[in-house]
Short mmCIF file of C-alpha atoms and ligand atoms in Angstrom, two decimals:
data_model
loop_
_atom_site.label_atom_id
_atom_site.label_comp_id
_atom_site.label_asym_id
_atom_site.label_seq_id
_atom_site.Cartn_x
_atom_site.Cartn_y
_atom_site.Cartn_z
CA UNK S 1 -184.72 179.12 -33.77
CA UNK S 2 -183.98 180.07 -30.40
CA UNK S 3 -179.88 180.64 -29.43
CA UNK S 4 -178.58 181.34 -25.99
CA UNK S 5 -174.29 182.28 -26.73
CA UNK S 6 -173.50 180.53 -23.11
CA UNK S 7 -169.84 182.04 -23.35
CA UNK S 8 -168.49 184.79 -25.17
CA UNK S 9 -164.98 184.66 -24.12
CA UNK S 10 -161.71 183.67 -25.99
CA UNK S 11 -159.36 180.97 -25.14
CA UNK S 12 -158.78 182.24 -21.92
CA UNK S 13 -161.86 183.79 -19.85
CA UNK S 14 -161.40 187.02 -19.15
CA UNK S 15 -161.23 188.92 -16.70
CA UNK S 16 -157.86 186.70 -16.10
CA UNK S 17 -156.63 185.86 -13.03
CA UNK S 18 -153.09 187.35 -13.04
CA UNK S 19 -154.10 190.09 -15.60
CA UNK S 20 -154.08 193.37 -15.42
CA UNK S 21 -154.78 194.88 -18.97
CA UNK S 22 -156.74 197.35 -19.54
CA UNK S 23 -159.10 195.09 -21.05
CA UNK S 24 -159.66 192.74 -17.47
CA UNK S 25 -159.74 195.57 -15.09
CA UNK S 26 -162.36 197.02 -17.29
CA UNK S 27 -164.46 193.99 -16.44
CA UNK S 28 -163.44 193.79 -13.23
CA UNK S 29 -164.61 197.27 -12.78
CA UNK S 30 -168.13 196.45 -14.26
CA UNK S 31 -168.42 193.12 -12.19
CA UNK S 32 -169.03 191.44 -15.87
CA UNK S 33 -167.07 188.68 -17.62
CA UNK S 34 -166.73 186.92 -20.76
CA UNK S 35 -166.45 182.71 -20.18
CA UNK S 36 -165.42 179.92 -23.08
CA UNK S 37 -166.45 179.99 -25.78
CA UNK S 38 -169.96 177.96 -26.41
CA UNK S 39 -173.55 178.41 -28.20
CA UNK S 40 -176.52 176.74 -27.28
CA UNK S 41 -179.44 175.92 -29.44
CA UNK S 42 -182.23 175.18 -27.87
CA UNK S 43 -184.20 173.71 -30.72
CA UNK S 44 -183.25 169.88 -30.15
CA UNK S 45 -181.07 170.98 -27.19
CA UNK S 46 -177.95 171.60 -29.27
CA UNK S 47 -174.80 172.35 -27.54
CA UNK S 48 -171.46 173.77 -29.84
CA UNK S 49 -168.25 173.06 -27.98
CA UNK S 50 -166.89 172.19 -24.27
CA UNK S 51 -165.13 175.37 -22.71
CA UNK S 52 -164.06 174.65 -19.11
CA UNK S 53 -166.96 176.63 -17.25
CA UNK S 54 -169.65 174.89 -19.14
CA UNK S 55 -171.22 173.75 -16.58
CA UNK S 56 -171.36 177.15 -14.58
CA UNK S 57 -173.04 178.89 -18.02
CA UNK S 58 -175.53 175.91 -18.67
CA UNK S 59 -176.61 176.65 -14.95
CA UNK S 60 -176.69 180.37 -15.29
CA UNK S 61 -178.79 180.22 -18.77
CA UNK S 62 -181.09 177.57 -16.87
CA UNK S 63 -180.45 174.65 -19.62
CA UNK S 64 -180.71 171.00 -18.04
CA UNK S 65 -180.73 168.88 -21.00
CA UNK S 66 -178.00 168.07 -23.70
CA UNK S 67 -179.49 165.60 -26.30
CA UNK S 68 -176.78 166.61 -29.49
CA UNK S 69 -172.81 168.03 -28.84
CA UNK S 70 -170.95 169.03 -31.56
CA UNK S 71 -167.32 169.65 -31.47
CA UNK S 72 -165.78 172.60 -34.11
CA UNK S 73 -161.74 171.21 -33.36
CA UNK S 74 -159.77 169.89 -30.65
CA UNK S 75 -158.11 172.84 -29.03
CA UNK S 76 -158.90 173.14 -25.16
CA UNK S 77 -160.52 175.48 -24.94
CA UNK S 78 -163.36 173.91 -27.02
CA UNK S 79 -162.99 170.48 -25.46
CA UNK S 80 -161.78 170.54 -21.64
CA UNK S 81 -165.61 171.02 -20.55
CA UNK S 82 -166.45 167.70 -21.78
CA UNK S 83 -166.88 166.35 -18.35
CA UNK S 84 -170.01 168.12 -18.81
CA UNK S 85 -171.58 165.12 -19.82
CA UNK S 86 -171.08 163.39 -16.22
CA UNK S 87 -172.27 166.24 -14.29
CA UNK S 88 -175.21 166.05 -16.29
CA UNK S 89 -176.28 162.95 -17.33
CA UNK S 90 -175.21 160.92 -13.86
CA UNK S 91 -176.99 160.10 -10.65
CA UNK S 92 -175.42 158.76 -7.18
CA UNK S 93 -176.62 155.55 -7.15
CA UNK S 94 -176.88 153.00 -4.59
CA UNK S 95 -175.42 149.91 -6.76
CA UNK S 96 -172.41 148.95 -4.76
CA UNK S 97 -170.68 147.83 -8.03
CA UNK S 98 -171.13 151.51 -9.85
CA UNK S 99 -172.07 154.53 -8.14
CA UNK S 100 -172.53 156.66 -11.22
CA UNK S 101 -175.32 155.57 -12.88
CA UNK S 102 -176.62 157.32 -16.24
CA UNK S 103 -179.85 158.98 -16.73
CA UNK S 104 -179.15 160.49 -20.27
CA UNK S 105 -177.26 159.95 -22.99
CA UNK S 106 -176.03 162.52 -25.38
CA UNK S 107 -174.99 161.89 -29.01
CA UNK S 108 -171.49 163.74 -29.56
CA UNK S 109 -170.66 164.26 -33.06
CA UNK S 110 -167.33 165.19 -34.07
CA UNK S 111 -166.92 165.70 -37.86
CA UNK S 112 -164.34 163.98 -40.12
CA UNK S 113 -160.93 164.72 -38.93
CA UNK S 114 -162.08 166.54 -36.26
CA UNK S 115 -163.00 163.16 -35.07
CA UNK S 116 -159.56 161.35 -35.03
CA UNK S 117 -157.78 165.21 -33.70
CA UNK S 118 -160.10 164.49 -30.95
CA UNK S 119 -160.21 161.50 -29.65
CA UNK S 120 -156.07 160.70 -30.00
CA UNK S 121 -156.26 163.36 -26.98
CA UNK S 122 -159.30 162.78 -25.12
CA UNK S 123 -160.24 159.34 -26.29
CA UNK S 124 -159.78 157.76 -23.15
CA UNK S 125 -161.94 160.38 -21.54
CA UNK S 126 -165.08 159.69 -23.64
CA UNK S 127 -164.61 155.63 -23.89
CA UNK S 128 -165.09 155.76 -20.39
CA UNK S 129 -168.30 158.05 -20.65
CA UNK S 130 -170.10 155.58 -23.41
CA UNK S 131 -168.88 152.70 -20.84
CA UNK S 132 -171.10 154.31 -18.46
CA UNK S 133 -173.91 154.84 -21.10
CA UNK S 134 -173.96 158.63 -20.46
CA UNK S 135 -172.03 159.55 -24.36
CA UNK S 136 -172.50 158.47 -27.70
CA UNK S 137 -169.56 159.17 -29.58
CA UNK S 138 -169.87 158.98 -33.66
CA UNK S 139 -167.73 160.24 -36.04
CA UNK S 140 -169.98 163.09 -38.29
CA UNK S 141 -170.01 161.75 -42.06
CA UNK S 142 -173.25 163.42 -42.90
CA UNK S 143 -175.78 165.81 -41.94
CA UNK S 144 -177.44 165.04 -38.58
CA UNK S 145 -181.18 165.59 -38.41
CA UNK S 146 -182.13 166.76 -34.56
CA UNK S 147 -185.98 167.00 -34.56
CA UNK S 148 -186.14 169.69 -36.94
CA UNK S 149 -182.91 171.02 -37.39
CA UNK S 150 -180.56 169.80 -39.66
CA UNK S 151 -176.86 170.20 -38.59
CA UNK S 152 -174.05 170.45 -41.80
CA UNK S 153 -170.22 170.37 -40.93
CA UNK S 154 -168.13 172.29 -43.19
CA UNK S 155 -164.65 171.13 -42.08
CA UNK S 156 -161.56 172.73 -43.10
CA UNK S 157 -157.37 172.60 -42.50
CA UNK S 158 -156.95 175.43 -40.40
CA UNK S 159 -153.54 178.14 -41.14
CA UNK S 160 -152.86 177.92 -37.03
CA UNK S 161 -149.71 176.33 -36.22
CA UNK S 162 -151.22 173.21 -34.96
CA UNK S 163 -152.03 172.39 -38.25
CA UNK S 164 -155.35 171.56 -36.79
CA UNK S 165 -159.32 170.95 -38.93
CA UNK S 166 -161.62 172.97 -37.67
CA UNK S 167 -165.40 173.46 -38.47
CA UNK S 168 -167.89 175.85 -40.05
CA UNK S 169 -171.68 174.23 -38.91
CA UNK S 170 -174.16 175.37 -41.18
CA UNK S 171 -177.35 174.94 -39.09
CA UNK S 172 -180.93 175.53 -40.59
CA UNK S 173 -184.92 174.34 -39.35
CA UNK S 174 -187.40 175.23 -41.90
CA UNK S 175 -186.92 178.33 -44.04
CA UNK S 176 -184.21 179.77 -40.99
CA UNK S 177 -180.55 179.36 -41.35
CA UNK S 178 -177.67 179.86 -39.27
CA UNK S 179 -173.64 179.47 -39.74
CA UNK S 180 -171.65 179.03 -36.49
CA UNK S 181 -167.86 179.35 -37.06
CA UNK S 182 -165.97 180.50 -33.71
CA UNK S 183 -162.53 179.73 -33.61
CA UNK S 184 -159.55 178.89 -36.10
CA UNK S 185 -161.66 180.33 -38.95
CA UNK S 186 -158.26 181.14 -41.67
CA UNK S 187 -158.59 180.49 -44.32
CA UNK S 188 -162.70 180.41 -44.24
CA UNK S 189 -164.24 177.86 -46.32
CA UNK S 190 -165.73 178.35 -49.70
CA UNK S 191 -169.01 177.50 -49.21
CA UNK S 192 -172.18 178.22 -51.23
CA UNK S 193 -174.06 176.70 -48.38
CA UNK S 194 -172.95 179.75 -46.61
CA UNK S 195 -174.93 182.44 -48.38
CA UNK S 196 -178.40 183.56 -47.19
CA UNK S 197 -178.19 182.66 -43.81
CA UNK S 198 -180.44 184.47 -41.35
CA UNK S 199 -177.40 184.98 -38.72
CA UNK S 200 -173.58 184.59 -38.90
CA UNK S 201 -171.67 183.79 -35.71
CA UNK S 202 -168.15 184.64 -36.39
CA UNK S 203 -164.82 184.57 -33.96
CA UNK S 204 -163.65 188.30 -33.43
CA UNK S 205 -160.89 189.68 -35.21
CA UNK S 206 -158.15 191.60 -34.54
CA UNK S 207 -157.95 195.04 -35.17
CA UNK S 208 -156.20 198.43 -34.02
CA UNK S 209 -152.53 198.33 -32.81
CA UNK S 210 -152.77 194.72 -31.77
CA UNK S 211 -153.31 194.12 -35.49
CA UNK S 212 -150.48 196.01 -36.57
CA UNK S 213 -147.96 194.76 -33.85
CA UNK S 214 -149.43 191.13 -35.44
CA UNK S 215 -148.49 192.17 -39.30
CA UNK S 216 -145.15 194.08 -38.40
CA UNK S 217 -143.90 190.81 -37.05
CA UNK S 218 -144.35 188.82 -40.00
CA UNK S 219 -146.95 185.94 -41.03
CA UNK S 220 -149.42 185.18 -38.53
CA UNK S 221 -152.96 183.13 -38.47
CA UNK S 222 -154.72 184.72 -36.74
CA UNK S 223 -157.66 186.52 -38.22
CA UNK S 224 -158.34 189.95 -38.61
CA UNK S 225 -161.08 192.41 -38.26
CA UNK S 226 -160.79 193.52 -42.02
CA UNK S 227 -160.75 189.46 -43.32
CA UNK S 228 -163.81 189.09 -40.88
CA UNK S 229 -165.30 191.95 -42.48
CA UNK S 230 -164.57 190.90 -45.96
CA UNK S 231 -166.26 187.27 -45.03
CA UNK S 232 -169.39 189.30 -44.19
CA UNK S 233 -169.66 191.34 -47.12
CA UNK S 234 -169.37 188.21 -49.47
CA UNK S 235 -172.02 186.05 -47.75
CA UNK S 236 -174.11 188.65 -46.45
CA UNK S 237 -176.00 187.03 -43.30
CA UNK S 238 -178.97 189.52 -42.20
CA UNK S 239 -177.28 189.58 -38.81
CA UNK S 240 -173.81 189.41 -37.81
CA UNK S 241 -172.34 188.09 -34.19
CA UNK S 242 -168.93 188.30 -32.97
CA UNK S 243 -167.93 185.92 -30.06
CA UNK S 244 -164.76 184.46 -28.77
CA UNK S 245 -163.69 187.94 -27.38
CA UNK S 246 -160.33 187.34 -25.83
CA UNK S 247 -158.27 190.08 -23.46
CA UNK S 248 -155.67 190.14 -26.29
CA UNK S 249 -157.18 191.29 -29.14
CA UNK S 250 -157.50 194.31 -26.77
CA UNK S 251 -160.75 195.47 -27.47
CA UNK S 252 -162.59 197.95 -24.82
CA UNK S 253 -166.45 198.13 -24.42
CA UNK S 254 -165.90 201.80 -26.29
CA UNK S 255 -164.10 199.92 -29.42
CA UNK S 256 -166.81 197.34 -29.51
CA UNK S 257 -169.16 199.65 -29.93
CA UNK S 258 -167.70 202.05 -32.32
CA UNK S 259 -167.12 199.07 -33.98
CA UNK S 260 -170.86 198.36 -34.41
CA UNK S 261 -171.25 201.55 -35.67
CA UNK S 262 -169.16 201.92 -37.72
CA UNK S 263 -170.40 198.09 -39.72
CA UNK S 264 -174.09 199.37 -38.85
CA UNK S 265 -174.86 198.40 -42.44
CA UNK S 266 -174.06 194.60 -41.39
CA UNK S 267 -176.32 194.66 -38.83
CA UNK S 268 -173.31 193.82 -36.40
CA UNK S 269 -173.01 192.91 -32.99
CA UNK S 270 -170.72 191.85 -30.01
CA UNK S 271 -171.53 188.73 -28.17
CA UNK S 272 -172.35 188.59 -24.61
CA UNK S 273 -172.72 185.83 -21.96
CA UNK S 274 -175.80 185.04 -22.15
CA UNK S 275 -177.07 186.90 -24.96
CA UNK S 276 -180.13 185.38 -26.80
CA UNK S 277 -180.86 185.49 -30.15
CA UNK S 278 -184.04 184.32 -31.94
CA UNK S 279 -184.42 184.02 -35.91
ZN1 ZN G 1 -156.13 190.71 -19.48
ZN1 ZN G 2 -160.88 178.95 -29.47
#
């Protein structure tokens, strides 16, 4: 399978506007920048999640085609992008009545209660975009088959405040298997559908004195590096990924990469816009 991580960024991109942590003027400096977080597959043209510059990292990672969306949860920066789906799959037309007319429609799966979290915030939104024929929204019950990938949801109540689902995807295509879990990952599903997978894609956690700041003060859900780690260790993936990389969790290029030092064994590495990854 061939995967293209379109965005690499937390729930804000960074560098910010407004910010100037050490973190954003570091990027700034480099001219680089991490945008929402979203994975492409391009097996069956598989697109995870809706960050608001989807459009600007499907153009940059030259992808013109969206047959299957999945959603993980509802929070916006997952789900803002969804617009997506009339900048793609529209053309001016010349019908007086309509103007927009569809060329493609893509099947949008959101997973149990994913589905209902969802849709009681956007529904309006993507009732209009199956009006126009350009969105096919279903609620995910089962397994979806996309050519020859099979897509599992794993969904889960999340510890964030929201009290929100969110989703592990379990994703595999002949003997290959991946597990795509970005965002809102406490506490991570117990799985055994999780173990042997060829690749993990995991949210970054936090780590160093942002971590500590986060325990002095109490309960909090966010995840950490040492709870990512531990998820590692017990379901081994050959390869581990790291993506929704946020400004706050403070993390310099120098940190990221002692980090994948020092979790060598792992096979560990830090997500980048645009970074490909075949298994
Ligand atoms: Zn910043
Ligand atoms: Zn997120």
């Amino acid at each position: 399978m061939r995967l293209t991580v379109l965005g690499s960024g937390g729930f804000r991109r960074t560098p910010r506007p407004g910010c100037h942590c050490p973190v954003c003027e570091e990027m700034r400096d480099a001219g680089t920048q991490r945008l929402g977080c979203s994975l492409f597959l391009h097996d069956g043209n598989i697109l995870f999640d809706t960050p608001e510059e989807i459009a600007a990292e499907l153009e940059s990672a030259g992808i013109h085609r969206i047959e299957h969306l999945f959603f993980t949860h509802w929070h916006p920066d997952h789900t803002l992008g969804a617009r997506i789906l009339e900048i793609m799959n529209t053309q001016w037309s010349e019908r007086p009545e309509w103007r927009m007319a569809a060329v493609h429609r893509t099947d949008v799966h959101m997973p149990g209660p994913v589905y209902g979290e969802i849709m009681s915030r956007l529904g309006p939104f993507f009732e209009f975009w199956q009006h126009l024929g350009i969105a096919k929204v279903e609620l995910m019950d089962a397994p979806v088959q996309a050519e020859n990938v099979k897509v599992e949801a794993v969904v889960f109540k999340t510890m964030h405040r929201t009290m929100t689902h969110s989703t592990v995807y379990i994703v595999s295509s002949q003997s290959k298997k991946f597990v795509y879990a970005p965002c809102d990952i406490t506490p991570f599903p117990k799985d055994d559908r999780v173990h042997g997978c060829d690749l993990m894609i995991l949210q970054v956690g936090w780590h160093g004195p942002e971590m500590a700041e986060r325990a002095r003060n109490g309960p909090h859900y966010e995840i950490s590096m040492d709870e990512i780690i531990e998820i590692a260790r017990e379901y081994k993936p050959t390869k581990l990924v790291l993506t929704h990389i946020g400004d706050e969790v403070g993390m310099l290029r120098k940190d990221l990469e002692t980090l994948e030092e020092t979790y060598a064994d792992l096979n560990l590495q830090f997500a980048h816009d645009g970074m490909v990854i075949l298994i």
